Short mmCIF file of C-alpha atoms and ligand atoms in Angstrom, two decimals:
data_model
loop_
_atom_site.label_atom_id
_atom_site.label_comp_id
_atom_site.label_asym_id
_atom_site.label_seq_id
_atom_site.Cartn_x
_atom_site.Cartn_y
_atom_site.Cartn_z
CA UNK A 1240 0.00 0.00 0.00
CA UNK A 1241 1.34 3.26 -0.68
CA UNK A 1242 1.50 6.78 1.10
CA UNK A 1243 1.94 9.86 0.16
CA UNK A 1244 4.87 12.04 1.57
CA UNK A 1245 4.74 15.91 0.77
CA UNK A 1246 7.49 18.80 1.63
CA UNK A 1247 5.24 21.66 2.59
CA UNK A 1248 5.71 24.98 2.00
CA UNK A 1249 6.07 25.19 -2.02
CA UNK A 1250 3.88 28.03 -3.88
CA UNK A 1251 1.58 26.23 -6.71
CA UNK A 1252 1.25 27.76 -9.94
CA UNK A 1253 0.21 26.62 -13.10
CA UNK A 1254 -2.52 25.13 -15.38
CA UNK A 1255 -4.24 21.94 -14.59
CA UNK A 1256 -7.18 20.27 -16.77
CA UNK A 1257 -9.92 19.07 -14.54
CA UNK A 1258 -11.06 15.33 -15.36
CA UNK A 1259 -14.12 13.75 -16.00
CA UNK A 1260 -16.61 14.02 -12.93
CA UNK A 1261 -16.73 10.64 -10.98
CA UNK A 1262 -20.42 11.14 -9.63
CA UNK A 1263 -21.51 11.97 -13.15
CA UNK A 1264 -19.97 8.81 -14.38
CA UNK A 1265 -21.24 6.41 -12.39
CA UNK A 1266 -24.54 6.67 -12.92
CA UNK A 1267 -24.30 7.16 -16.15
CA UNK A 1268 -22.15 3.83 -16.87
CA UNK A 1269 -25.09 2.03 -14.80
CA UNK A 1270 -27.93 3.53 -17.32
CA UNK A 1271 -26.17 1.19 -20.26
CA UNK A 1272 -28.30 -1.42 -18.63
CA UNK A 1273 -31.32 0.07 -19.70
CA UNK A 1274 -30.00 -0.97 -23.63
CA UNK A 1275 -28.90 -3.87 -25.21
CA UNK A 1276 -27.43 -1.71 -27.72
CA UNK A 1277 -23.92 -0.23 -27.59
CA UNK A 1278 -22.69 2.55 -25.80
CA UNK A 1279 -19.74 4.83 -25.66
CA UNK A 1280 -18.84 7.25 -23.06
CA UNK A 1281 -15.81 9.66 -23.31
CA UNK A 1282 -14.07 12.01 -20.98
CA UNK A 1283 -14.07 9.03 -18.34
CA UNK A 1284 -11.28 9.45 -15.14
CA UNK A 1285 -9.16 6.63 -14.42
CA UNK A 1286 -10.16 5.68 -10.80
CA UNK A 1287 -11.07 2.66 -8.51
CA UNK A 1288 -14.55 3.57 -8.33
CA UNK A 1289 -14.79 3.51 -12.57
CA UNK A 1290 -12.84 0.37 -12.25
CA UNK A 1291 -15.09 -1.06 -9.76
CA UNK A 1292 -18.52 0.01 -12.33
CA UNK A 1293 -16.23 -1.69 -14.97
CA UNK A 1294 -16.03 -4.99 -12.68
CA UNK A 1295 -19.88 -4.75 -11.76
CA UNK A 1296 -21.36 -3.98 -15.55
CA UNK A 1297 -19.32 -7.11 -16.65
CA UNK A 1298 -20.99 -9.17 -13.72
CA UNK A 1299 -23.84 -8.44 -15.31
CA UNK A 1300 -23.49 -9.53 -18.29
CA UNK A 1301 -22.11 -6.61 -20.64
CA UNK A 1302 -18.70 -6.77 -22.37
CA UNK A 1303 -16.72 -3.29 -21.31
CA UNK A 1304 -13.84 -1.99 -23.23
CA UNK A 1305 -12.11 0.97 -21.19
CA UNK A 1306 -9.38 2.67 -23.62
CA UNK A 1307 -7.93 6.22 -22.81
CA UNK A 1308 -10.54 8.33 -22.01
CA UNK A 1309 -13.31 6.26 -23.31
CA UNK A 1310 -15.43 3.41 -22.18
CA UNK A 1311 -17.95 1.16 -24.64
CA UNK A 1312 -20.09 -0.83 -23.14
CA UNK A 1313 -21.89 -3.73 -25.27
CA UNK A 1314 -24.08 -6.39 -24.52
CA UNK A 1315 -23.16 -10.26 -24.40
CA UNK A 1316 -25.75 -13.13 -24.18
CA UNK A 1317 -24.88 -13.61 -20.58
CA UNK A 1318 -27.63 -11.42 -18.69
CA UNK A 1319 -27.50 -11.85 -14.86
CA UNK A 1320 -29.69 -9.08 -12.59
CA UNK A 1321 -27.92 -10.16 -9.17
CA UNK A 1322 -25.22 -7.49 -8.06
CA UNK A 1323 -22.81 -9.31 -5.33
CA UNK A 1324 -22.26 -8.08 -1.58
CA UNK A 1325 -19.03 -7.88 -2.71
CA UNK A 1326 -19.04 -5.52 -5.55
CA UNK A 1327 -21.35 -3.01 -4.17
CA UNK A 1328 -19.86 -3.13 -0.42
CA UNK A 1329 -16.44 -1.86 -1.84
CA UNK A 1330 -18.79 1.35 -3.10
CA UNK A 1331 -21.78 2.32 -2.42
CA UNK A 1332 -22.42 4.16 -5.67
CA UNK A 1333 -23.13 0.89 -7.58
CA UNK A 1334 -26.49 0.69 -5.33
CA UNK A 1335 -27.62 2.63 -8.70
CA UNK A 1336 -27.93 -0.44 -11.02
CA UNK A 1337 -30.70 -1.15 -9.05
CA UNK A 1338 -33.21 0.89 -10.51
CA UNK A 1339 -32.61 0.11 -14.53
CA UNK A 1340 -32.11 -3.53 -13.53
CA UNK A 1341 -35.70 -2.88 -12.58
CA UNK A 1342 -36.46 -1.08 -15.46
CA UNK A 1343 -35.09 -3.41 -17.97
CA UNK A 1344 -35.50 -7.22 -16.79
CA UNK A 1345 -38.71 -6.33 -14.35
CA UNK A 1346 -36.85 -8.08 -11.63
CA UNK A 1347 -33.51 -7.67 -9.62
CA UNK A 1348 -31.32 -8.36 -6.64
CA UNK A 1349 -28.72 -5.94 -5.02
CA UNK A 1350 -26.84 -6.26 -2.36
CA UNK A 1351 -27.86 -3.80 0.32
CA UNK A 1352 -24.78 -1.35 0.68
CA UNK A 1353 -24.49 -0.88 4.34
CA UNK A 1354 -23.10 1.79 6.47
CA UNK A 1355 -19.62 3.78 5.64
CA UNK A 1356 -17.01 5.65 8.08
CA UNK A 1357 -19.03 9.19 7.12
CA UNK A 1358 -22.32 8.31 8.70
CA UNK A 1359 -25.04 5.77 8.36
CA UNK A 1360 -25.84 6.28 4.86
CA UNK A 1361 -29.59 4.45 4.76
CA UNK A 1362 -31.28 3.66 1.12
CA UNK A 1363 -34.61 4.13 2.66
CA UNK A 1364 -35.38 6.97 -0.11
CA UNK A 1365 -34.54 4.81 -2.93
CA UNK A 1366 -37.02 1.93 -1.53
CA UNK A 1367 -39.64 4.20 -1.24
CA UNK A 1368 -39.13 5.52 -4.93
CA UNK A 1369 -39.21 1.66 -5.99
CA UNK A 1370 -42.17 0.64 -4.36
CA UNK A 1371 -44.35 3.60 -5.67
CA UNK A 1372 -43.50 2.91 -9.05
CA UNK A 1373 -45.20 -0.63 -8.50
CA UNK A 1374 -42.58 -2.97 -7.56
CA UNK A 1375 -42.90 -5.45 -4.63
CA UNK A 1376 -39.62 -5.46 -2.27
CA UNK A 1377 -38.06 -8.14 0.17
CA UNK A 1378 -34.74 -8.01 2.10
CA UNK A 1379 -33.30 -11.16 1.93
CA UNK A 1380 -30.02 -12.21 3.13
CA UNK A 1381 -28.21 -8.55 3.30
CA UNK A 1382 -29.71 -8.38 -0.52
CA UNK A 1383 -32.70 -6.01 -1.67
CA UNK A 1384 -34.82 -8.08 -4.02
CA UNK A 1385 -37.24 -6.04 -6.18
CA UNK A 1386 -39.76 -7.38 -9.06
CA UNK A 1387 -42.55 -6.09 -10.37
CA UNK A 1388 -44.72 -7.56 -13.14
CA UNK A 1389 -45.44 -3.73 -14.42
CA UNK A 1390 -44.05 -0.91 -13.24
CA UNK A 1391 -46.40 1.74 -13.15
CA UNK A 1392 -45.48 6.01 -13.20
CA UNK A 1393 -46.80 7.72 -9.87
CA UNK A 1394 -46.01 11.13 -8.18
CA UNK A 1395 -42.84 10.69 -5.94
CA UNK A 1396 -41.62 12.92 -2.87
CA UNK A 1397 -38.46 12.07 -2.70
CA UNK A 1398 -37.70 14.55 0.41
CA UNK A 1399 -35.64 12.93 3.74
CA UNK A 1400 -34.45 14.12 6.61
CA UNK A 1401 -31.48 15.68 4.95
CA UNK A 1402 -32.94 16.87 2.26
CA UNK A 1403 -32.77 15.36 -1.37
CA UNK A 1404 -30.56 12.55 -2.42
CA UNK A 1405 -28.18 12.36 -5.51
CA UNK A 1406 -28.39 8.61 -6.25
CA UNK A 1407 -31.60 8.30 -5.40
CA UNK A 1408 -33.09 10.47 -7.34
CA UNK A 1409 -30.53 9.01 -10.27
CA UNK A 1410 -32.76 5.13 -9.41
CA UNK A 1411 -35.74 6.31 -9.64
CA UNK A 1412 -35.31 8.33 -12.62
CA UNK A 1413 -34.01 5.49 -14.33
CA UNK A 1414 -36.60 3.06 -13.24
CA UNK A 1415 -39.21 5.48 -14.11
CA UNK A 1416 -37.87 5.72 -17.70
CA UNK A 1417 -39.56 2.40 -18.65
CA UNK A 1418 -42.58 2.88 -16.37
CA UNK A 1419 -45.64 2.66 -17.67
CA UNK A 1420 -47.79 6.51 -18.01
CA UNK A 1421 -45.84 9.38 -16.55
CA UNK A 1422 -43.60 9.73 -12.91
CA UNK A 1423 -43.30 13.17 -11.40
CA UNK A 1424 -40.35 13.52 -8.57
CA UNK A 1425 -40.85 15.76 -6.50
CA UNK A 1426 -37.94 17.16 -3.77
CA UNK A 1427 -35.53 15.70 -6.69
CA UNK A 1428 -31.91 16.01 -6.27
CA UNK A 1429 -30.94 19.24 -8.67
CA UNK A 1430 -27.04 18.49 -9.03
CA UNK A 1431 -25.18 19.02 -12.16
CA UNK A 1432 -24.24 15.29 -12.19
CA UNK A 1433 -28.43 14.29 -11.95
CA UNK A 1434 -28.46 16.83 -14.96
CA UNK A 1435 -25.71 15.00 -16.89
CA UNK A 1436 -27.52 11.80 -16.39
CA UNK A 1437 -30.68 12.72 -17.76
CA UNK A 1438 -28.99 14.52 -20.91
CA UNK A 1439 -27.24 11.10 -21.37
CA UNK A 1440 -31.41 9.27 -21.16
CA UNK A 1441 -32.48 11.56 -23.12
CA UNK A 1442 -30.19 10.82 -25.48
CA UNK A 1443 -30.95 7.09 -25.49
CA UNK A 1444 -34.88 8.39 -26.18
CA UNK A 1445 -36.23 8.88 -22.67
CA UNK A 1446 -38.70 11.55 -22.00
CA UNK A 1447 -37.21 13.70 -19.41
CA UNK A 1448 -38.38 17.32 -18.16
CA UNK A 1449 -37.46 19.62 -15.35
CA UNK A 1450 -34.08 18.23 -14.25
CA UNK A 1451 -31.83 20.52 -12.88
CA UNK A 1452 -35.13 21.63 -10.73
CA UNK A 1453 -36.77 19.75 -7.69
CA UNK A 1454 -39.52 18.84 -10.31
CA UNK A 1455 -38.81 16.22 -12.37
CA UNK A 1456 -40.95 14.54 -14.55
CA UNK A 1457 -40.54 11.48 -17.09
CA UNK A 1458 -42.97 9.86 -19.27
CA UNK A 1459 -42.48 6.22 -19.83
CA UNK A 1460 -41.12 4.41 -22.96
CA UNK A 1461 -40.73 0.08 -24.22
CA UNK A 1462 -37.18 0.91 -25.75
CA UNK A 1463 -33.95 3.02 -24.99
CA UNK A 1464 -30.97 2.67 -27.67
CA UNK A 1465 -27.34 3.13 -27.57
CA UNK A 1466 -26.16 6.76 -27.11
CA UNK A 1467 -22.88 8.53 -26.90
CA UNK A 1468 -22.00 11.07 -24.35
CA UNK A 1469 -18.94 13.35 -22.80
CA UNK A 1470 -18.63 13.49 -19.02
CA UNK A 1471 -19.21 16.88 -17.33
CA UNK A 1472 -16.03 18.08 -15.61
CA UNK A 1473 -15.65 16.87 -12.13
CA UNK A 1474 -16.40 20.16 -9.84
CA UNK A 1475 -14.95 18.59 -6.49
CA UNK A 1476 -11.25 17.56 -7.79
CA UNK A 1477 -11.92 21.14 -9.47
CA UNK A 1478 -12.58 23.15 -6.24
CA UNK A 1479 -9.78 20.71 -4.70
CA UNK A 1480 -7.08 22.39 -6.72
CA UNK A 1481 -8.73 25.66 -5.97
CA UNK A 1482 -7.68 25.14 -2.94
CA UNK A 1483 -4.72 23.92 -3.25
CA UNK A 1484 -4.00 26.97 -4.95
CA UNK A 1485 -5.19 29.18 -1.82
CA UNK A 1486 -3.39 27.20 0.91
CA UNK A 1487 0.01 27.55 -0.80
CA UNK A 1488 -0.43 31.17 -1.42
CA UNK A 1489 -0.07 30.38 -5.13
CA UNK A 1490 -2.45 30.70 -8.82
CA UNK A 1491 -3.81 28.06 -10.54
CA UNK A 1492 -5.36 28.18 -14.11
CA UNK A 1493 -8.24 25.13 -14.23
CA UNK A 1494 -9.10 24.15 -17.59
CA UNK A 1495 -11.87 21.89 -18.78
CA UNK A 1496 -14.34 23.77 -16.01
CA UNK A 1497 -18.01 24.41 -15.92
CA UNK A 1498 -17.76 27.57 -13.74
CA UNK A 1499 -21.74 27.50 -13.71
CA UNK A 1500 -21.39 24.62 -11.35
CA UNK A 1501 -19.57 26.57 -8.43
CA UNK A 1502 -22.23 28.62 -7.60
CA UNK A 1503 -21.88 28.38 -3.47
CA UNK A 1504 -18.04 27.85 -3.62
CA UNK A 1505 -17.23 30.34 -5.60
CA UNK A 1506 -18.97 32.79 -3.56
CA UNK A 1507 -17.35 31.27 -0.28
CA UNK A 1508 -13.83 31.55 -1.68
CA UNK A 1509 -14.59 35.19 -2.93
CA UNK A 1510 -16.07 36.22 0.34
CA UNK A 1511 -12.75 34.96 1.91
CA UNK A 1512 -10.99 37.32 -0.54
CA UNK A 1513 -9.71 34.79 -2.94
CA UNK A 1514 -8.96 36.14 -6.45
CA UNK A 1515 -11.16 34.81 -8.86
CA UNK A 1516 -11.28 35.14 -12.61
CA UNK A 1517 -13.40 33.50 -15.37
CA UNK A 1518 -13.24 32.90 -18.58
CA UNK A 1519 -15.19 30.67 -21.14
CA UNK A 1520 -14.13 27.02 -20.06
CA UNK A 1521 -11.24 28.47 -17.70
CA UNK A 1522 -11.21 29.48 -13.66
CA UNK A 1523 -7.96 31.08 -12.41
CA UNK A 1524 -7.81 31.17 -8.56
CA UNK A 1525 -5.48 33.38 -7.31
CA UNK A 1526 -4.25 34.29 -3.40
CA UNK A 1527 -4.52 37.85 -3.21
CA UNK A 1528 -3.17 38.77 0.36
CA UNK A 1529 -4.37 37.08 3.46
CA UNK A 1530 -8.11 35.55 3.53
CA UNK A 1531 -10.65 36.12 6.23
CA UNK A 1532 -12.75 33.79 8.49
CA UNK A 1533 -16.14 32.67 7.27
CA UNK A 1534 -18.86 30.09 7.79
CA UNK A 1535 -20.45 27.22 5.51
CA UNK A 1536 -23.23 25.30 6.13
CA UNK A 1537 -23.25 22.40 3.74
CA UNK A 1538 -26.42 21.84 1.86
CA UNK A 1539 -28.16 19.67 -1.54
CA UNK A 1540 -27.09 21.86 -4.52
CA UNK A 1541 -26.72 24.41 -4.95
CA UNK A 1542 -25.93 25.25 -1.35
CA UNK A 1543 -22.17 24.45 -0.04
CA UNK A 1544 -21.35 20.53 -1.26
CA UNK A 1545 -20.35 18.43 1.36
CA UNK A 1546 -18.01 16.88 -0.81
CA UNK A 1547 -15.81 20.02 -0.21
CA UNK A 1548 -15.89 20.37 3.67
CA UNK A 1549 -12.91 18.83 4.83
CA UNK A 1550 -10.86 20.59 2.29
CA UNK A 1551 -12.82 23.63 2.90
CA UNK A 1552 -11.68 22.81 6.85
CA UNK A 1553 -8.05 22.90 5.79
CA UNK A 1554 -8.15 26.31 4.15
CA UNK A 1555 -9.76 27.53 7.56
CA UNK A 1556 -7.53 26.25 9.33
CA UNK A 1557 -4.50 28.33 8.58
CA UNK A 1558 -7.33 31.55 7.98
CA UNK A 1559 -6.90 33.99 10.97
CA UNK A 1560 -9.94 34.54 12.54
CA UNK A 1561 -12.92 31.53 13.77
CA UNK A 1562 -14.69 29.90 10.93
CA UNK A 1563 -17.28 28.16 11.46
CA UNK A 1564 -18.74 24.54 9.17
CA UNK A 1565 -21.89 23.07 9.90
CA UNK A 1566 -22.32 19.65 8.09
CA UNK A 1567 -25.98 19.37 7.40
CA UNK A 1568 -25.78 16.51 4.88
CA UNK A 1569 -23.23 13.97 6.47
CA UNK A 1570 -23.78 15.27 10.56
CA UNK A 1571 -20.75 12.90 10.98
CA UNK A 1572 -18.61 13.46 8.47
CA UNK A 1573 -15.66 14.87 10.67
CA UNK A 1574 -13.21 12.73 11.00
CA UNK A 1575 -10.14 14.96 9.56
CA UNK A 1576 -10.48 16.33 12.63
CA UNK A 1577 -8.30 14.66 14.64
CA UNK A 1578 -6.16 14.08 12.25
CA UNK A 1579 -5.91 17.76 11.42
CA UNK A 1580 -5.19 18.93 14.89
CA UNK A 1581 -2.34 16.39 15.01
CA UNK A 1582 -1.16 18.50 12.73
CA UNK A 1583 -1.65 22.03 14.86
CA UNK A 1584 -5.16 23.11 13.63
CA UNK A 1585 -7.42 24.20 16.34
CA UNK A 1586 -10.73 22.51 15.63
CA UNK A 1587 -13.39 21.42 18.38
CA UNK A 1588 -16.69 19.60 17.33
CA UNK A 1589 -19.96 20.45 18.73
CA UNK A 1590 -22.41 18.27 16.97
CA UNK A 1591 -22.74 19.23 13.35
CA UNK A 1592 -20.24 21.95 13.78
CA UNK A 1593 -16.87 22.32 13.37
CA UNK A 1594 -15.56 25.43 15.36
CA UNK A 1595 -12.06 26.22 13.81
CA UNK A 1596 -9.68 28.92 15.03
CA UNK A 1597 -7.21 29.47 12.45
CA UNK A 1598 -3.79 29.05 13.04
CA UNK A 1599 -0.31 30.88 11.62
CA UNK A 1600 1.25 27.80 10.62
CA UNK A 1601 0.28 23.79 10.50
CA UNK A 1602 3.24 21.26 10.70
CA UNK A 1603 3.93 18.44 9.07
CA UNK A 1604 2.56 15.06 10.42
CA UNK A 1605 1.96 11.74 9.61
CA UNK A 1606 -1.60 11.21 9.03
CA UNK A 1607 -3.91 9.05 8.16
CA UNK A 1608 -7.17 9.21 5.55
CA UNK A 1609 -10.41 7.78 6.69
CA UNK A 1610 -12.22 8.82 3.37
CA UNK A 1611 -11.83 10.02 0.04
CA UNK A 1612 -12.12 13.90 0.38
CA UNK A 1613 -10.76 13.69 4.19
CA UNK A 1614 -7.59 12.30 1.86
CA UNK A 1615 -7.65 15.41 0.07
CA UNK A 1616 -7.87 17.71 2.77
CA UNK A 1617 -4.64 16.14 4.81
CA UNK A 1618 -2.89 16.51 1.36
CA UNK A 1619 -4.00 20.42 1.58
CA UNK A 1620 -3.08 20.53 4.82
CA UNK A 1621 0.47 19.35 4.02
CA UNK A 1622 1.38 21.34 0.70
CA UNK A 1623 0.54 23.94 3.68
CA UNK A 1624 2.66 22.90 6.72
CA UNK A 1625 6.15 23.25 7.26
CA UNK A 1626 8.07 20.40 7.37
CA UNK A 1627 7.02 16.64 6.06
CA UNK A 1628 3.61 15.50 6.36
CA UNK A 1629 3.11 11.46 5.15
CA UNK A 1630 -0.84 10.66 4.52
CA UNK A 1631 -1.08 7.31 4.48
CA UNK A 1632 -4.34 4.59 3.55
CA UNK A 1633 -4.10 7.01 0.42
CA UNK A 1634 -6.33 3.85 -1.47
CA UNK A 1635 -9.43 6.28 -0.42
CA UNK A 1636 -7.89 9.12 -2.70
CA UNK A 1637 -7.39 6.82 -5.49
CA UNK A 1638 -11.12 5.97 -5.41
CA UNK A 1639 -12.09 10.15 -6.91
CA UNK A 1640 -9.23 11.78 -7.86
CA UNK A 1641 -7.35 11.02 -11.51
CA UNK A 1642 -4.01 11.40 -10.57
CA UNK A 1643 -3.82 13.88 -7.59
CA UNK A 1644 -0.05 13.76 -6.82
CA UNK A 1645 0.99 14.03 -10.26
CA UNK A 1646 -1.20 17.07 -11.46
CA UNK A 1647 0.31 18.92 -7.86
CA UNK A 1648 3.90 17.91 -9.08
CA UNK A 1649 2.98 19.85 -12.44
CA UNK A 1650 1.75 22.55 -10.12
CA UNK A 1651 5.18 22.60 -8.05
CA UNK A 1652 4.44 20.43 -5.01
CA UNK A 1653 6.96 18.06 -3.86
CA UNK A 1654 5.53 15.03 -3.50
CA UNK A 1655 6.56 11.59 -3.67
CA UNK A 1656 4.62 7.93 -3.02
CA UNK A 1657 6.66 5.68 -0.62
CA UNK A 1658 5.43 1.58 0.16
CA UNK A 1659 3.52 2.06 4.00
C1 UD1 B 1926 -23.86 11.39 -3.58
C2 UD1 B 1926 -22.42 11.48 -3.98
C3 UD1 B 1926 -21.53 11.77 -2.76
C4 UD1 B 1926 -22.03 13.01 -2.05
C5 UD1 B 1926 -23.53 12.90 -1.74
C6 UD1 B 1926 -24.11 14.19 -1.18
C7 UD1 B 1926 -22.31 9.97 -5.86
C8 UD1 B 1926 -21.75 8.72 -6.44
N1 UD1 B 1926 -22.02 10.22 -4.58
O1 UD1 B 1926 -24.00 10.28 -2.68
O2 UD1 B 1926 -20.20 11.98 -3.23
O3 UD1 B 1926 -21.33 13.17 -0.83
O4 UD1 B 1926 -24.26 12.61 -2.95
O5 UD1 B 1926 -23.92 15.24 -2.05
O6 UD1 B 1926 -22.93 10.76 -6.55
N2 UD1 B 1926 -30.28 9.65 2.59
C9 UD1 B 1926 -31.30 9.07 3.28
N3 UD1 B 1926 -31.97 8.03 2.70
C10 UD1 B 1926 -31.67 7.58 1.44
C11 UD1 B 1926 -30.62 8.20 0.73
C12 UD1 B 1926 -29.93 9.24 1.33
O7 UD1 B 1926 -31.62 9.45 4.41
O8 UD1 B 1926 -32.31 6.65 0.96
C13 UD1 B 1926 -29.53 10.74 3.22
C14 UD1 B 1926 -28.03 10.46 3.34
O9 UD1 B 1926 -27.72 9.68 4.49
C15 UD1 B 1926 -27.48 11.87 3.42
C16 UD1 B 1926 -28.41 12.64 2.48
O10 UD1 B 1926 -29.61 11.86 2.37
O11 UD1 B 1926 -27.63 12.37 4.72
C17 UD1 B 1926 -27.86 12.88 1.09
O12 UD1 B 1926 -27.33 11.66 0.58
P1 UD1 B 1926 -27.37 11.29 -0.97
O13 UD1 B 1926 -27.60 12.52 -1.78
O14 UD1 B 1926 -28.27 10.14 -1.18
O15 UD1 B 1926 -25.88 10.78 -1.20
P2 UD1 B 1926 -25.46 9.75 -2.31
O16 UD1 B 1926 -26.36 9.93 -3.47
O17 UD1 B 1926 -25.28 8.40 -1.73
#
């Protein structure tokens, strides 16, 4: 297993082209089930969690050919509509083959995620999607098995206790696509990567309106064909290297960028008094003296994405002044904490809030990553610190970001990967 070992200290600057987003993809790869015909997606990262879509498509019976950029996924005679414990417990994302399995064979049966080390992560909204649309459910054996001799449209509130949910939404939308009259969803998920999704049904001939909006409704179909489609740019790794560019007191030119997409981080970053300047596909982020203090409360799109707390927490860490994060969508996604104090942050916890006093300087640590963004905020945290700071379990990184290290090298970091 590797770590990652990083000299602190070192200015970034440069130009870095953003990858393919990693929550757009997955769902997307899983809505090839819903066609027998072929289907070719392009602008695809090279991750664990693409590898691991790659590993459960193929358990179900498609041939995948992943070359560059670009994945095609075709059908074989081999059909199977079981999706092993062991697939979808190494990522919880594949829970979404679920709802075209539905969709397409009328019958399925998917292993039931289970909890992960940022909360409890139920699937309670995506059963109660299912079963409206007409579909019986049992729990079996750690397994969800759904069938449904029709599958009927119906008006949806898909609403919980935090909110809407991504992949959720992403099921049920899929399911709905071969459900018989129309389905409404109401309280959908609005984030780019549900967006992306239904621009990639529609172009396999679903009838799709209102994405993008709580409201979303889709009239049902017998057939979807093959389509072709370019992954939106990934707008976590993007505000990751944002910053990255911030922390080190440096500039960083990010190419490949949908800038529409960083509505609430944007504005955070500006508020800070980050230097921020657009243009057409481009975002330069530059530190223009020292930042001040603020507060996020993270929230469904397009409020503050949870994905980018804990590097969020690093940046506030070294900003003079108390900032203040309240986690509304993961209440117990905090453990960088520790790890970040160990390296001389002052952050306390009360409940869904992180109270951080920034700091002058961190220093380097070794540290370990319990998740995939906590991974990126430790490596913030060291391109800060003075000193050596070695991040170890680094695996978690490797499951969202396309070559993380290596783009920072390009940007001036000094980096290297030892064997832990
Ligand atoms: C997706 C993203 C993940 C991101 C999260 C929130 C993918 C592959 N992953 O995960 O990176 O952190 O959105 O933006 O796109 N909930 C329920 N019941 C459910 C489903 C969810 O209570 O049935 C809760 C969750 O516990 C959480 C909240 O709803 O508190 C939002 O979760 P959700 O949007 O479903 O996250 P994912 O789609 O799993």
């Amino acid at each position: 297993m590797d770590k990652l070992v990083i000299k602190g200290g070192k200015r970034l600057k440069g130009e870095v082209a953003v990858s393919g987003s990693k929550n757009a993809l997955l769902p997307i790869m899983a809505a090839t089930l819903l066609t027998d015909e072929p289907c070719r997606i392009k602008g695809v990262p090279k991750l664990r969690d693409t590898m691991t879509m790659i590993k459960i498509l193929r358990s179900l019976g498609k041939a995948v050919e992943f070359r560059d950029a670009d994945i095609l996924v075709k059908s074989t005679k081999r059909v199977s509509t079981v999706a092993d414990y062991k697939l979808v417990s190494t990522m919880r994302a594949s829970f979404c083959v679920l709802g075209p399995l539905l969709a397409k064979y009328k019958k399925c049966k998917v292993s039931l995620p289970g909890g992960c080390v940022i909360g409890l992560r139920p699937v309670d909204l995506h059963l109660k999607g299912i079963k409206a649309l007409n579909a019986r459910i049992d729990i079996e054996g750690g397994y969800v098995k759904v069938s449904a001799a029709r599958l009927l449209g119906n008006h949806i509130y898909l609403g919980g206790s935090f909110g809407s949910s991504v992949l959720a939404t992403a099921n049920i939308m899929m399911a709905a696509t071969f459900a018989q009259g129309v389905t409404e969803i109401e309280s959908a998920a609005c984030e780019p990567e549900i967006v992306d999704l239904a621009r990639f049904l529609i172009k396999m001939g679903a009838k799709i309106k209102g994405y993008g909006t709580p409201l979303i409704q889709i009239k049902g179909l017998k057939h979807l064909h093959g389509a072709e489609h370019s992954i939106i740019p990934d707008r976590i790794e993007a505000g990751t290297f944002m910053i990255a560019a911030l922390i080190t007191r440096g500039e960083i030119k990010l190419k490949n960028v949908s800038w529409q997409h960083f509505g609430a981080v944007l504005d955070k970053l500006k508020e800070m008094g980050a230097g921020i300047y657009k243009k057409d596909k481009a975002i330069t982020i530059k530190f223009n003296g020292p930042l001040k203090s603020g507060n996020i409360t993270t929230l469904p799109y397009p409020g503050f994405p949870t994905d980018m707390q804990a590097q969020m927490m690093s940046l506030m860490s070294i900003t003079q002044g108390v900032s203040i994060i309240t986690e509304k969508v993961y209440p117990d996604r905090f453990m960088h904490i520790a790890e970040l104090n160990r390296m001389g942050a002052h952050i306390q916890r009360q409940g869904p809030h992180a109270i951080i006093s920034g700091v002058r300087q961190l220093s380097g640590a070794d540290v370990m990553a319990s998740d995939l963004r906590a991974s990126a905020s430790l490596i913030l945290a060291g391109l800060a610190a003075e000193g050596r700071t070695s991040v170890s379990r680094i695996y978690h990184l490797e499951r969202g970001y396309d070559k993380l290290d290596e783009k920072l090298i390009m940007l001036g970091a000094d980096i290297h990967r030892e064997k832990e």
